[in-house]
XYZ file of C-alpha atoms in Angstrom:
696
model
C -20.556 28.368 1.175
C -19.810 27.927 4.849
C -21.738 24.760 4.939
C -19.926 23.375 1.998
C -16.554 24.066 3.742
C -17.675 22.204 6.782
C -18.436 19.258 5.066
C -15.148 19.455 3.285
C -13.366 20.003 6.661
C -15.627 16.951 8.135
C -14.573 14.590 5.304
C -11.054 15.604 5.758
C -10.955 14.878 9.358
C -12.543 11.556 8.715
C -9.958 10.452 5.872
C -7.139 11.595 8.529
C -8.891 9.211 11.266
C -9.388 6.171 9.203
C -6.328 6.436 7.041
C -4.188 4.713 5.723
C -6.790 3.616 3.337
C -6.333 4.007 -0.569
C -8.401 6.914 -1.737
C -8.136 9.340 1.388
C -6.430 12.114 -0.211
C -4.745 13.772 2.932
C -2.772 10.726 3.280
C -3.444 8.488 0.278
C -0.165 6.322 1.256
C 2.375 5.549 3.617
C 6.070 5.297 3.431
C 8.401 3.588 5.728
C 10.487 6.463 7.494
C 12.786 4.407 9.636
C 13.097 1.374 11.422
C 15.167 0.001 14.500
C 15.771 -3.189 16.390
C 16.327 -2.854 20.135
C 16.388 -5.241 23.426
C 17.425 -8.497 24.213
C 14.730 -10.048 22.161
C 15.612 -7.805 19.133
C 11.923 -6.230 19.165
C 11.712 -4.373 15.635
C 9.970 -1.138 15.159
C 8.958 0.408 12.023
C 8.046 4.126 11.694
C 5.915 6.087 9.451
C 4.410 9.459 9.674
C 2.868 9.610 13.253
C 2.737 5.801 13.633
C 4.704 2.876 14.491
C 4.525 -0.862 14.095
C 5.857 -3.632 16.145
C 6.965 -6.623 13.986
C 6.874 -10.115 15.333
C 9.247 -12.620 13.964
C 7.588 -15.442 15.693
C 4.438 -14.910 13.464
C 6.355 -13.126 10.736
C 3.819 -10.453 10.504
C 3.231 -7.121 12.335
C 1.988 -7.379 15.996
C 0.863 -4.042 17.131
C 0.217 -0.568 15.519
C -0.123 3.045 17.355
C 1.056 6.305 17.532
C 4.637 7.341 18.197
C 3.376 8.853 21.664
C 2.435 5.450 22.661
C 6.073 4.471 22.807
C 7.056 7.712 24.446
C 8.597 9.299 21.419
C 8.183 13.217 20.760
C 5.783 14.541 18.686
C 8.216 16.326 16.682
C 9.647 13.233 15.226
C 6.957 12.616 12.882
C 8.510 11.464 9.401
C 11.913 10.705 11.024
C 14.512 10.397 8.328
C 16.355 7.106 9.986
C 17.197 5.405 13.058
C 19.678 2.933 14.484
C 20.653 1.492 17.864
C 24.151 2.087 19.414
C 25.234 0.995 23.081
C 21.887 -0.021 23.950
C 20.025 3.675 22.934
C 17.738 4.181 19.811
C 19.010 7.037 17.935
C 16.389 8.725 15.713
C 17.609 11.095 12.875
C 15.709 14.060 11.663
C 17.075 16.734 9.473
C 20.185 17.629 11.099
C 19.619 16.396 14.557
C 19.795 12.901 16.373
C 17.415 12.192 19.333
C 18.843 9.517 21.568
C 16.141 7.449 23.540
C 16.663 4.460 25.753
C 13.977 1.696 26.538
C 11.944 2.086 29.814
C 9.742 -0.976 30.442
C 7.981 -2.665 27.905
C 7.860 -0.970 24.535
C 8.189 2.519 25.867
C 11.280 4.898 25.624
C 12.552 7.969 27.609
C 14.631 10.559 25.901
C 18.037 10.685 26.919
C 19.542 13.557 24.905
C 20.339 14.787 21.401
C 23.097 15.933 19.151
C 23.721 16.766 15.473
C 24.329 14.758 12.378
C 27.505 16.786 11.806
C 28.928 15.776 15.349
C 29.055 12.496 13.977
C 30.253 13.223 10.655
C 26.860 12.576 8.815
C 25.412 14.975 6.454
C 21.877 16.320 7.208
C 18.764 14.493 5.706
C 20.236 10.836 6.054
C 17.887 8.477 3.955
C 18.415 5.246 6.354
C 20.547 3.602 8.782
C 21.180 0.402 10.419
C 22.782 -1.452 13.200
C 23.616 -4.853 11.948
C 26.314 -7.393 12.541
C 28.249 -5.390 15.198
C 28.215 -2.152 12.693
C 26.147 0.917 12.202
C 25.621 2.203 8.492
C 24.029 5.457 7.232
C 23.119 5.758 3.793
C 22.153 8.847 1.548
C 21.675 9.130 -2.222
C 23.949 6.655 -3.498
C 26.693 6.751 -0.665
C 27.354 4.906 2.638
C 28.947 5.990 5.818
C 30.187 3.392 8.590
C 30.670 3.853 12.169
C 34.163 4.025 13.473
C 34.351 2.982 17.299
C 37.889 4.240 17.459
C 37.071 7.719 16.135
C 33.286 7.680 17.329
C 32.621 9.153 13.566
C 30.848 8.041 10.522
C 33.433 7.421 7.977
C 32.696 7.294 3.989
C 32.252 3.532 3.001
C 31.744 4.071 -0.441
C 28.621 3.784 -2.942
C 25.541 1.725 -2.156
C 25.905 -0.439 -5.588
C 29.215 -2.027 -4.198
C 26.550 -3.725 -1.718
C 24.150 -4.426 -4.497
C 21.423 -1.704 -3.253
C 19.825 1.055 -4.734
C 20.347 4.691 -4.350
C 17.701 6.582 -2.177
C 16.756 3.906 0.392
C 13.661 4.784 2.945
C 14.932 2.538 5.709
C 17.045 -0.272 6.830
C 16.718 -2.432 9.765
C 18.139 -5.942 11.076
C 15.883 -8.554 10.164
C 15.741 -11.618 12.497
C 18.507 -12.726 14.390
C 21.497 -11.954 11.537
C 19.679 -10.737 8.368
C 18.881 -7.190 7.327
C 16.306 -5.500 5.082
C 16.708 -2.507 2.986
C 13.301 -0.567 1.841
C 12.696 1.659 -0.986
C 9.098 2.369 -1.907
C 7.078 -0.739 -2.722
C 10.417 -2.913 -2.875
C 13.002 -4.185 -0.458
C 16.260 -6.217 -0.511
C 17.281 -8.619 1.830
C 20.632 -9.765 2.834
C 21.202 -13.175 4.904
C 24.409 -14.615 3.244
C 24.125 -12.774 0.049
C 22.179 -9.609 -1.062
C 18.929 -10.547 -2.715
C 16.159 -8.573 -4.241
C 14.163 -6.804 -5.116
C 11.049 -8.038 -3.389
C 7.491 -6.788 -3.128
C 6.840 -5.525 -0.026
C 3.481 -7.594 0.197
C 6.278 -10.218 1.715
C 6.785 -7.925 4.714
C 3.414 -8.672 6.095
C 2.521 -5.067 7.257
C -1.005 -4.595 7.059
C -1.863 -1.567 8.804
C -0.323 0.596 6.534
C -0.781 0.783 2.739
C 2.684 1.795 1.165
C 2.973 4.057 -1.535
C 2.804 2.360 -5.013
C 2.344 -1.078 -3.245
C -0.973 -2.042 -4.935
C -2.304 0.843 -7.184
C -3.466 -1.605 -9.598
C -6.346 -2.086 -7.184
C -8.054 1.039 -8.746
C -7.640 -0.280 -12.318
C -10.877 -1.475 -14.016
C -10.618 -4.664 -16.243
C -10.864 -4.213 -20.008
C -10.933 -6.719 -22.647
C -11.764 -10.573 -22.929
C -11.777 -12.130 -19.609
C -12.096 -15.580 -18.076
C -13.920 -15.597 -14.873
C -12.564 -18.015 -12.202
C -11.025 -20.076 -14.888
C -13.957 -20.203 -17.307
C -15.496 -17.372 -19.265
C -18.695 -19.216 -19.521
C -19.134 -18.151 -15.757
C -19.070 -14.541 -16.204
C -22.731 -13.941 -16.779
C -23.445 -15.991 -13.606
C -24.221 -14.338 -10.166
C -22.004 -15.165 -7.142
C -24.883 -17.287 -5.723
C -25.029 -19.236 -9.067
C -21.060 -20.406 -8.785
C -19.334 -23.147 -6.849
C -16.098 -22.368 -5.429
C -13.522 -24.468 -3.823
C -13.380 -23.827 0.143
C -10.418 -24.234 2.311
C -11.600 -25.318 5.944
C -9.764 -23.457 8.788
C -7.497 -21.527 6.410
C -4.565 -20.353 8.246
C -4.501 -23.309 10.460
C -0.860 -24.561 10.073
C -0.055 -22.971 6.620
C 3.351 -22.389 5.253
C 4.396 -25.767 6.037
C 4.773 -24.641 9.836
C 2.166 -26.806 11.445
C 1.807 -27.760 15.174
C 4.306 -30.509 15.594
C 2.674 -33.512 17.285
C -0.745 -31.864 17.313
C -0.693 -31.825 13.611
C -3.352 -34.707 13.647
C -5.876 -32.962 15.503
C -5.503 -29.280 14.626
C -3.702 -28.937 11.086
C -6.165 -28.681 8.340
C -3.782 -28.016 5.511
C 0.111 -28.024 4.966
C 0.455 -25.348 2.161
C 0.391 -21.497 2.056
C -2.737 -19.592 1.255
C -0.921 -18.485 -2.152
C -0.061 -22.201 -3.294
C -3.630 -23.211 -2.185
C -5.155 -20.482 -4.323
C -2.771 -21.454 -7.050
C -4.245 -24.744 -7.314
C -7.924 -23.511 -7.389
C -9.126 -22.674 -3.784
C -11.415 -19.521 -3.889
C -13.087 -19.631 -0.750
C -11.259 -19.041 2.776
C -12.962 -20.184 6.045
C -11.064 -18.520 8.877
C -11.471 -18.918 12.514
C -10.291 -15.308 14.001
C -9.089 -14.717 17.336
C -6.819 -12.107 19.070
C -5.699 -12.965 22.663
C -4.346 -16.373 21.751
C -2.033 -14.979 19.390
C -1.282 -11.677 20.739
C -2.193 -10.239 17.743
C -4.838 -10.550 14.955
C -4.624 -14.212 14.073
C -6.207 -17.250 13.230
C -7.098 -20.163 15.910
C -7.966 -23.691 15.984
C -9.297 -24.823 19.370
C -6.910 -23.299 21.984
C -3.870 -22.892 19.510
C -2.727 -20.143 17.482
C -2.561 -20.577 13.835
C -0.564 -17.749 12.616
C -1.213 -14.014 11.769
C -4.213 -13.076 9.649
C -1.950 -10.467 7.894
C 0.171 -12.742 5.679
C -3.295 -14.242 4.593
C -4.473 -10.940 3.507
C -1.316 -10.204 1.861
C -1.141 -13.644 -0.007
C -4.569 -13.237 -1.082
C -4.030 -9.733 -2.375
C -0.814 -11.044 -4.081
C -2.625 -13.772 -5.955
C -5.299 -11.429 -7.148
C -2.500 -9.164 -8.196
C -1.267 -11.804 -10.649
C -4.580 -13.212 -11.583
C -6.785 -10.229 -12.438
C -9.854 -12.347 -13.552
C -10.390 -14.346 -10.207
C -13.119 -13.685 -7.393
C -12.527 -14.907 -3.862
C -14.778 -15.028 -0.755
C -13.316 -15.066 2.765
C -15.613 -15.825 5.804
C -14.165 -14.688 9.188
C -16.617 -17.057 10.887
C -18.584 -17.949 13.864
C -15.954 -19.507 15.777
C -14.410 -15.887 16.441
C -12.870 -15.077 19.973
C -12.233 -11.643 21.022
C -14.593 -10.006 18.249
C -14.130 -6.484 19.722
C -10.366 -6.738 18.924
C -10.820 -9.140 16.009
C -13.394 -6.847 14.337
C -11.261 -3.431 14.832
C -8.034 -5.114 13.465
C -10.114 -6.974 10.551
C -11.557 -3.497 9.483
C -8.216 -1.459 9.791
C -6.252 -4.441 7.710
C -8.889 -5.250 5.044
C -9.651 -1.529 4.103
C -5.844 -0.552 4.065
C -4.823 -3.681 2.005
C -7.615 -4.360 0.000
C -10.174 -1.502 0.195
C -10.603 -1.032 -3.511
C -11.299 -4.672 -4.003
C -13.928 -5.090 -1.498
C -17.618 -5.709 -3.118
C -20.438 -4.276 -1.373
C -22.926 -4.318 -4.535
C -25.356 -6.868 -2.815
C -25.707 -4.581 0.590
C -25.844 -1.168 -1.474
C -28.520 -2.611 -3.988
C -32.259 -2.219 -3.339
C -33.014 -5.551 -4.781
C -30.437 -7.287 -2.814
C -29.177 -9.080 -6.022
C -25.533 -10.524 -6.033
C -23.534 -9.143 -8.830
C -22.184 -11.582 -11.607
C -18.657 -12.614 -11.665
C -18.196 -10.647 -14.959
C -19.629 -7.394 -13.206
C -17.168 -7.742 -10.200
C -14.076 -8.553 -12.282
C -14.931 -5.598 -14.802
C -15.191 -3.177 -11.672
C -12.078 -4.816 -9.917
C -14.440 -5.605 -6.960
C -13.471 -9.341 -6.490
C -13.364 -9.846 -2.892
C -16.485 -10.595 -0.826
C -15.831 -10.603 2.921
C -18.180 -12.172 5.670
C -17.977 -11.573 9.428
C -19.384 -13.882 12.129
C -22.912 -13.259 12.743
C -21.928 -11.362 16.039
C -21.339 -8.393 13.762
C -25.210 -7.637 13.325
C -25.451 -7.252 17.391
C -24.579 -4.648 19.543
C -22.110 -2.965 19.943
C -20.490 -4.327 16.498
C -23.554 -3.489 14.581
C -22.381 -0.103 14.187
C -19.416 -1.473 11.719
C -21.798 -3.547 10.016
C -24.325 -0.271 9.340
C -21.305 1.516 8.328
C -19.564 -0.629 5.973
C -21.656 -2.083 3.221
C -18.785 -4.490 2.148
C -19.304 -6.401 5.422
C -21.630 -9.407 4.958
C -22.878 -11.516 7.815
C -22.222 -15.068 7.854
C -25.982 -15.276 8.264
C -26.188 -15.060 4.516
C -24.331 -18.728 4.454
C -26.439 -21.733 4.953
C -23.929 -24.723 6.103
C -24.545 -28.363 5.325
C -22.380 -29.033 8.525
C -23.340 -31.604 10.852
C -21.130 -33.664 13.123
C -20.463 -37.084 11.982
C -17.797 -39.763 12.144
C -15.867 -41.572 9.501
C -14.935 -44.722 11.591
C -16.629 -46.807 9.049
C -16.407 -44.746 5.982
C -17.686 -41.352 4.835
C -20.576 -42.420 2.598
C -22.990 -41.022 5.452
C -21.992 -37.501 4.200
C -24.232 -37.491 1.159
C -27.664 -38.310 2.724
C -26.658 -35.787 5.505
C -25.749 -33.045 2.708
C -29.040 -33.787 0.893
C -30.953 -33.202 4.334
C -29.163 -30.231 5.273
C -29.330 -28.594 1.933
C -33.025 -28.859 1.946
C -33.375 -27.143 4.929
C -30.741 -24.418 4.056
C -31.590 -23.995 0.411
C -33.338 -20.580 0.935
C -30.147 -18.936 2.165
C -28.529 -16.435 0.059
C -25.558 -18.802 -0.080
C -24.946 -22.460 0.572
C -21.625 -24.072 1.842
C -21.568 -27.816 1.341
C -19.368 -28.884 4.273
C -17.433 -32.191 4.058
C -15.709 -31.848 7.507
C -15.965 -35.115 9.854
C -15.663 -34.743 13.489
C -14.539 -38.168 14.622
C -12.662 -41.171 12.998
C -8.951 -40.314 12.918
C -6.482 -37.646 11.852
C -7.716 -34.600 10.038
C -5.726 -35.519 7.014
C -7.110 -39.243 7.183
C -10.558 -38.220 7.420
C -10.405 -35.754 4.545
C -8.978 -38.721 2.590
C -11.990 -40.926 3.335
C -14.433 -38.574 2.228
C -12.766 -37.337 -0.719
C -14.213 -39.838 -3.022
C -17.847 -38.464 -1.974
C -17.200 -34.932 -3.040
C -18.967 -34.952 -6.498
C -22.065 -36.966 -4.902
C -22.201 -34.463 -2.102
C -22.561 -31.507 -4.504
C -24.959 -33.238 -6.510
C -27.036 -34.199 -3.531
C -27.334 -30.401 -2.915
C -27.672 -29.058 -6.407
C -31.431 -29.913 -7.070
C -32.646 -28.116 -4.101
C -30.521 -24.871 -5.087
C -31.398 -25.182 -8.622
C -35.142 -24.906 -7.568
C -34.426 -21.343 -6.448
C -32.322 -20.382 -9.565
C -29.062 -20.689 -7.387
C -26.343 -23.286 -6.936
C -24.189 -24.733 -4.226
C -21.590 -21.842 -3.533
C -18.575 -23.505 -1.440
C -17.455 -27.021 -1.206
C -15.638 -26.772 1.975
C -12.944 -29.493 2.788
C -9.579 -30.095 4.698
C -6.236 -30.807 2.900
C -7.233 -29.908 -0.593
C -3.640 -30.034 -1.815
C -3.726 -33.773 -1.488
C -4.109 -35.525 -4.759
C -5.238 -32.189 -6.130
C -5.385 -33.334 -9.715
C -7.413 -36.424 -9.046
C -11.012 -36.710 -10.333
C -11.892 -37.148 -6.340
C -10.289 -33.695 -5.754
C -12.398 -30.660 -4.497
C -11.150 -28.993 -7.720
C -12.417 -31.571 -9.849
C -15.684 -31.728 -7.984
C -16.113 -28.097 -8.151
C -15.168 -27.716 -11.832
C -17.804 -30.203 -12.758
C -20.700 -28.534 -10.619
C -19.829 -25.385 -12.298
C -20.466 -26.945 -15.917
C -23.752 -28.093 -14.660
C -24.349 -24.477 -13.041
C -23.547 -23.090 -16.489
C -25.982 -25.298 -18.115
C -28.866 -24.816 -15.569
C -28.479 -21.021 -15.616
C -27.725 -20.264 -19.014
C -30.049 -22.635 -20.779
C -30.736 -20.123 -23.140
C -27.327 -19.538 -24.818
C -25.719 -22.719 -23.523
C -26.535 -26.284 -24.359
C -25.017 -29.856 -23.651
C -23.815 -31.222 -26.836
C -21.566 -34.152 -27.683
C -20.578 -34.361 -31.308
C -19.135 -37.860 -31.184
C -17.976 -40.423 -28.822
C -15.467 -43.524 -29.532
C -13.930 -45.830 -27.207
C -10.322 -46.066 -27.964
C -9.347 -48.601 -25.460
C -10.326 -50.518 -22.500
C -9.614 -47.400 -20.281
C -10.530 -44.409 -22.465
C -13.289 -43.032 -24.477
C -12.696 -39.660 -26.485
C -15.841 -37.544 -26.566
C -15.607 -34.862 -29.242
C -17.457 -31.708 -28.022
C -17.232 -28.746 -30.197
C -13.207 -27.514 -30.146
C -12.609 -30.008 -27.177
C -11.473 -33.516 -27.390
C -12.239 -34.869 -23.871
C -10.534 -38.138 -22.506
C -12.911 -39.968 -20.202
C -11.546 -42.742 -18.081
C -13.834 -45.635 -17.515
C -12.122 -46.848 -14.162
C -12.508 -43.188 -12.614
C -15.769 -42.692 -14.427
C -14.919 -38.908 -15.156
C -12.937 -36.480 -17.486
C -9.453 -36.825 -16.928
C -7.988 -34.611 -19.719
C -8.510 -32.581 -22.694
C -6.706 -32.746 -25.920
C -6.441 -30.558 -29.016
C -6.774 -31.556 -32.564
C -7.955 -28.416 -34.884
C -8.659 -30.403 -37.654
C -11.435 -32.231 -35.501
C -13.503 -29.476 -34.507
C -17.112 -29.642 -34.779
C -17.332 -33.111 -36.548
C -20.305 -34.716 -37.263
C -19.527 -38.218 -36.095
C -16.701 -40.870 -35.596
C -16.291 -44.468 -34.760
C -13.571 -46.884 -34.240
C -11.427 -48.963 -36.666
C -9.836 -51.625 -34.352
C -8.251 -53.426 -37.207
C -6.069 -50.194 -37.984
C -5.893 -48.835 -34.400
C -7.836 -45.781 -35.956
C -10.815 -43.693 -35.648
C -12.862 -42.816 -38.547
C -13.964 -39.360 -38.527
C -17.249 -37.955 -40.521
C -17.674 -34.344 -41.276
C -20.065 -32.956 -44.010
C -19.685 -35.247 -46.748
C -16.055 -36.426 -46.153
C -14.629 -39.316 -44.101
C -11.118 -39.926 -43.138
C -8.854 -41.913 -40.502
C -6.734 -40.789 -37.770
C -4.610 -42.779 -35.568
C -6.702 -43.518 -32.508
C -3.558 -42.340 -30.068
C -2.103 -39.286 -31.706
C -5.127 -38.179 -33.620
C -2.967 -37.628 -36.493
C -4.595 -38.431 -40.145
C -2.973 -41.752 -41.286
C -3.100 -40.722 -44.883
C -4.153 -37.569 -46.853
C -6.881 -39.293 -48.609
C -10.543 -38.032 -47.791
C -13.250 -40.183 -49.081
C -16.853 -38.811 -50.078
C -19.854 -40.089 -48.443
C -23.182 -41.023 -50.042
C -25.135 -39.086 -47.101
C -23.731 -36.202 -45.827
C -24.209 -34.292 -42.187
C -24.745 -37.440 -40.596
C -25.836 -36.966 -36.798
C -23.997 -40.014 -35.472
C -22.302 -43.499 -36.610
C -21.085 -46.657 -34.533
C -19.943 -50.154 -35.320
C -22.089 -52.549 -33.376
C -22.289 -56.101 -34.057
C -19.756 -56.082 -36.494
C -21.876 -53.821 -38.658
C -21.769 -49.771 -39.314
C -24.993 -48.077 -38.150
C -25.543 -44.558 -39.448
C -27.960 -42.159 -37.707
C -29.534 -39.075 -39.530
C -32.924 -37.336 -38.689
C -35.370 -39.988 -37.441
C -33.909 -43.077 -38.935
C -30.785 -45.612 -38.269
C -29.385 -47.307 -41.248
C -27.596 -50.508 -40.839
C -24.707 -50.995 -43.540
C -26.361 -52.763 -46.575
C -29.927 -52.469 -45.506
C -32.965 -49.802 -45.715
C -33.350 -47.140 -43.032
C -35.334 -48.066 -39.827
C -37.094 -45.582 -38.239
C -35.484 -44.680 -34.513
C -38.619 -45.000 -32.762
C -38.539 -48.631 -33.499
C -35.426 -48.744 -31.252
C -37.127 -46.606 -28.453
C -35.150 -43.672 -29.467
C -35.753 -39.991 -30.313
C -34.968 -38.210 -33.527
C -31.834 -36.019 -34.247
C -29.264 -37.528 -31.995
C -25.834 -36.074 -31.026
C -23.716 -39.065 -30.568
C -23.672 -42.961 -30.082
C -20.797 -44.828 -28.373
C -20.260 -48.650 -28.328
C -18.986 -49.765 -24.751
C -19.135 -53.382 -23.337
C -21.436 -54.736 -25.736
C -23.950 -52.045 -25.470
C -24.978 -48.581 -27.013
C -25.002 -45.408 -25.440
C -27.075 -42.715 -27.072
C -26.786 -38.988 -26.372
C -29.157 -36.082 -27.118
C -28.862 -32.903 -25.437
C -28.321 -33.552 -21.660
C -29.832 -37.080 -21.882
C -28.596 -40.427 -22.851
C -30.125 -43.777 -23.223
C -28.820 -47.416 -22.990
C -29.755 -49.763 -25.875
C -29.025 -53.337 -25.861
C -31.130 -54.343 -29.032
C -34.608 -56.031 -29.585
C -36.002 -52.340 -29.997
C -35.688 -51.655 -26.262
C -33.764 -48.290 -25.149
C -33.881 -47.122 -21.426
C -33.477 -43.463 -20.765
C -30.526 -43.748 -18.199
C -29.731 -40.179 -16.949
C -28.191 -37.109 -18.025
C -25.242 -36.514 -20.329
C -23.368 -34.473 -17.754
C -23.605 -37.632 -15.344
C -20.581 -38.731 -17.274
C -18.716 -36.203 -15.465
C -17.639 -34.477 -18.662
C -17.806 -30.931 -19.772
C -20.091 -31.327 -22.781
C -21.481 -27.537 -22.118
C -21.252 -25.302 -25.479
C -21.957 -21.663 -25.279
C -22.822 -19.765 -28.673
C -21.013 -21.103 -31.481
C -17.867 -22.529 -29.608
C -17.259 -24.535 -26.608
C -14.915 -22.412 -24.522
């Protein structure tokens, strides 16, 4: 019995030491008790329990965290009620007492005296107080008191609702030079010229505390149908079989702040992390540092990019709103001040994302990555990687203790310095060579990051047209191992994000090929029909999708919906009517080539049912079924005489040639019984993968 008590006591102590971490019952969450602004630089301190956070408005983030004793405050001020600054002194309220402190040196305070709340006209147990815009206000319940400099007393000011605030505030503080915020639980209200809110406390960028109720959703398991990183077909794939769009030097100039005239050489993206993730970024590559920023931050060369805390908050906010997404974060080998960085990262990641951190790979005996579906079901949707130095002493103690930390050594990067002075086509061969060397790593990052050749944004633009090719140059080596390329790392992904050359388009189609490779038993490539409807566009009918293919861009550019045209057998163009003739079962009918709406209600019966394909070529209709092709008005001819296999999926007439599709292969037929195998159906950069009975 004594042994059990000792174990319980040790666990209790550990929980206190590592708190605030969601799950520690002794202190499972934090509450902002009080806050104040003091000094010529308007330094802002936020108090909770036995701790304080100093907030940096330069980085809009927490700067330092520590115990109240570090500030020189009395241990008896644990969980204060409120605080305000008046006449240069900080007044901290607790129950019926007010303790007065004056700043002495940098970030330390000396007690100057004490009094009672009643002596200043205030009740006991004040909820919040603020020094702001030349006034001092105190709050309790639903009421406000205002300090009167003539009477040296707080006088009733009326109900809080007149100010647009809720009752029972936790804290209030001047925010930046002239604004103010008012906190209650996981919400806050902000006043600049008008009162606005409530906002989620995620936007306050306080990362060393877990505020009560702020993210309890992290402990919820996922139930019901789900879509994994935007595609439910990816759910059965392991992390090492999926490709993600990656942001190079994430945090290097985010939130449209940048580095001024140094942007050319230092800024790698212009949008915030949350906006990048909404576009489709799922991997963040971060250069962590400490001393350069004066806090846990990101660096690019000799310049601070900003605090890491807002990045963590924005990732968590995105995951809160998108329950079916998995992300990876690499705090990479460019790390500076690792002893400070690792300490800060562990504290902030565990506090803000503890339940989301996935440790299954390092915990499992077989060292097997979980699938996206498993990660989402368990709500373990964040995979974190630290610089390789984490495996070396003295940092390896953290690595051994926390299984959610993965070493960057798991990643093999294809990066090598190259110049784009004369273009970026070199990157394809470079990627192939590097991927062949790195193919046996647990994960592979295809890095399209030039070193020379202009400003970062211009170099990214030059390389964008080669993203598809770079992934394909790597996939063969990874497919040999039953893996895939896992990250496509780029700069400025937000530029032309909707173009077929974008990182998001390239990753989408790599994942289509990944699905076909890794789910070959349950998924297949199947084109039901293909019709060129204009000089620019061809329509591919694929299960429940009608894919719009652009001949100028040589890729899928859109998806159309026409429920009546699901799972058709064949289709061919009728140019004189600007129509597409649909064949399904034993019926045929015409639809408008632009709107895909029926031109009439009439449906005609077919002589031969359930065709494989049909096409008009050389002004004659050719129908395909089984091992034969029948030219209109003629007897069936064996497909072998055309050099083609049986059971075709679709035949497309384009530029005087026939393109013949079956499974993931296509042939080009020009006549005279000669057909040449040209490549894979998926080489057309279309999503032709159907899983089960549908194409989802």
